[in-house]
PDB file of C-alpha atoms in Angstrom:
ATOM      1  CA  UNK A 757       0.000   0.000   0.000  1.00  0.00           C
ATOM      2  CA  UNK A 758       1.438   3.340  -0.746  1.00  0.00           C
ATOM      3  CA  UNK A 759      -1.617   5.259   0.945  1.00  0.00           C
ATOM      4  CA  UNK A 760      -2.969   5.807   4.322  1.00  0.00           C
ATOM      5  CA  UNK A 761      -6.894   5.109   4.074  1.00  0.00           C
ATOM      6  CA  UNK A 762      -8.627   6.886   6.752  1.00  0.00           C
ATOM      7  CA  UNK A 763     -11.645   5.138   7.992  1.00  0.00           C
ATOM      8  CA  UNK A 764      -9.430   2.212   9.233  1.00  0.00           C
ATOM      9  CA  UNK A 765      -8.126   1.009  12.640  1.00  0.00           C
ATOM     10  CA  UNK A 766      -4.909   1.620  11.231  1.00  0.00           C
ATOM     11  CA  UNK A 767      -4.995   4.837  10.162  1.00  0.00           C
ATOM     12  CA  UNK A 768      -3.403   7.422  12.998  1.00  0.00           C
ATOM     13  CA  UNK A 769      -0.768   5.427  13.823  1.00  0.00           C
ATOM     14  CA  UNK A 770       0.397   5.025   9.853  1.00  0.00           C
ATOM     15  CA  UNK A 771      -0.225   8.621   9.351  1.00  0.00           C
ATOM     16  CA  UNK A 772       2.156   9.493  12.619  1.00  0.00           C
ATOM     17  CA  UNK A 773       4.339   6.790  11.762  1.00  0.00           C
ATOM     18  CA  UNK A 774       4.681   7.765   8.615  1.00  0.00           C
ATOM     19  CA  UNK A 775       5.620  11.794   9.747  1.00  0.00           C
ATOM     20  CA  UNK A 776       8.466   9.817  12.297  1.00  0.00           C
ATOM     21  CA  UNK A 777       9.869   7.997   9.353  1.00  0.00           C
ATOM     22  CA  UNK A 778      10.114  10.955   6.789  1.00  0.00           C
ATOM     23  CA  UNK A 779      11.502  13.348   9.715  1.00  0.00           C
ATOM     24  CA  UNK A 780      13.998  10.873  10.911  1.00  0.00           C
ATOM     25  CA  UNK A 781      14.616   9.989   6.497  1.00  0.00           C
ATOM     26  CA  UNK A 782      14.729  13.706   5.933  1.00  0.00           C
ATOM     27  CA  UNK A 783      16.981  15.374   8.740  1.00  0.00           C
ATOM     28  CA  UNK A 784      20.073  15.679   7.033  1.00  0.00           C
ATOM     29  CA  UNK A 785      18.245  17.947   4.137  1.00  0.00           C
ATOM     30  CA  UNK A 786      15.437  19.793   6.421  1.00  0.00           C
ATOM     31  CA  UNK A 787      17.038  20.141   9.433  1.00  0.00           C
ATOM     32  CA  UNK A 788      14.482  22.920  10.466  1.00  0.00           C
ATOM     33  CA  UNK A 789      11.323  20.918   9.414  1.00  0.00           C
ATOM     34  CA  UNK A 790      12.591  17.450  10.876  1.00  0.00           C
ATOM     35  CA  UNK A 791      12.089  18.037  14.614  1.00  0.00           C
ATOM     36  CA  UNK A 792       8.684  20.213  13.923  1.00  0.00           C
ATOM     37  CA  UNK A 793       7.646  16.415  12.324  1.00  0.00           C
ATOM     38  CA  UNK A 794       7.978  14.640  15.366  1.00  0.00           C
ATOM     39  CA  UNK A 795       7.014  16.910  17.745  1.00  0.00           C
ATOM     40  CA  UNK A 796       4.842  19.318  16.847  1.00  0.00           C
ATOM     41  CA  UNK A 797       2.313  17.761  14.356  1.00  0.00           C
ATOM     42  CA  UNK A 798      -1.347  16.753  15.834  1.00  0.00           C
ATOM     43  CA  UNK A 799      -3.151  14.552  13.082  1.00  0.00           C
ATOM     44  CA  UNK A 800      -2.027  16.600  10.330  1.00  0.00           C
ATOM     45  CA  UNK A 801      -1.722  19.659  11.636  1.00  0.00           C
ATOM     46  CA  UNK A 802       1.449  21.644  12.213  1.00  0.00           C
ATOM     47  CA  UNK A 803       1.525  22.958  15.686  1.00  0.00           C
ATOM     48  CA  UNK A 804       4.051  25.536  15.797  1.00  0.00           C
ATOM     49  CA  UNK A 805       5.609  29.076  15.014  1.00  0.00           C
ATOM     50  CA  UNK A 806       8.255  31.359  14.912  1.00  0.00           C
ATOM     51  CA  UNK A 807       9.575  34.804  16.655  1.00  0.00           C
ATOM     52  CA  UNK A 808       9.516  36.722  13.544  1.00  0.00           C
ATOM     53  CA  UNK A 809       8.997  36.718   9.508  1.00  0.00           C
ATOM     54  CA  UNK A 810      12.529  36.254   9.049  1.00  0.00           C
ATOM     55  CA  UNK A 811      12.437  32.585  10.965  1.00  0.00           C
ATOM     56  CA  UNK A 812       9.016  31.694   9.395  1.00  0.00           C
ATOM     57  CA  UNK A 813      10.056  32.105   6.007  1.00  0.00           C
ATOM     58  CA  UNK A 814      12.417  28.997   5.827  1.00  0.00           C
ATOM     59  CA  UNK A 815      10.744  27.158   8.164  1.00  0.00           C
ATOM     60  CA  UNK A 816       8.043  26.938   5.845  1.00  0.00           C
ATOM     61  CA  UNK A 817       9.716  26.235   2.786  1.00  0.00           C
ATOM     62  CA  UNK A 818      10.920  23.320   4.759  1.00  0.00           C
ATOM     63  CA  UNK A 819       8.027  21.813   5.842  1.00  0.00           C
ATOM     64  CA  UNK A 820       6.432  22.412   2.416  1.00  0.00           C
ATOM     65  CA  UNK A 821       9.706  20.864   1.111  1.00  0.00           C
ATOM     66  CA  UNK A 822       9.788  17.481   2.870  1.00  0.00           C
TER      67      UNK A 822
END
């Protein structure tokens, strides 16, 4: 399967375990966006910020980029 189906059992944990994998895959080329995958996600959404534009800006691009 190359898809999480929601409406199964299964379903959260492949969807969270699938965020783990990609973070810890990923770290070397996102190292911004890595850690914000395995802490700060709920379901699929992102759960964090930054102190200014300036941080926010690649931040972003990261997470969009993974």
């Amino acid at each position: 399967m190359k898809a999480v189906t929601y409406g199964t059992v299964s379903a959260p944990f492949l969807a969270t375990r699938t965020l783990l994998q990609l973070s810890k895959d990923e770290e070397k080329n996102f190292p911004l966006a890595a850690p914000i995958l395995r802490e700060n996600f709920y379901m699929d959404d992102v759960l964090c910020g930054a102190a200014s534009l300036m941080e926010a800006k690649p931040l972003k691009n990261q997470l969009s980029g993974i």
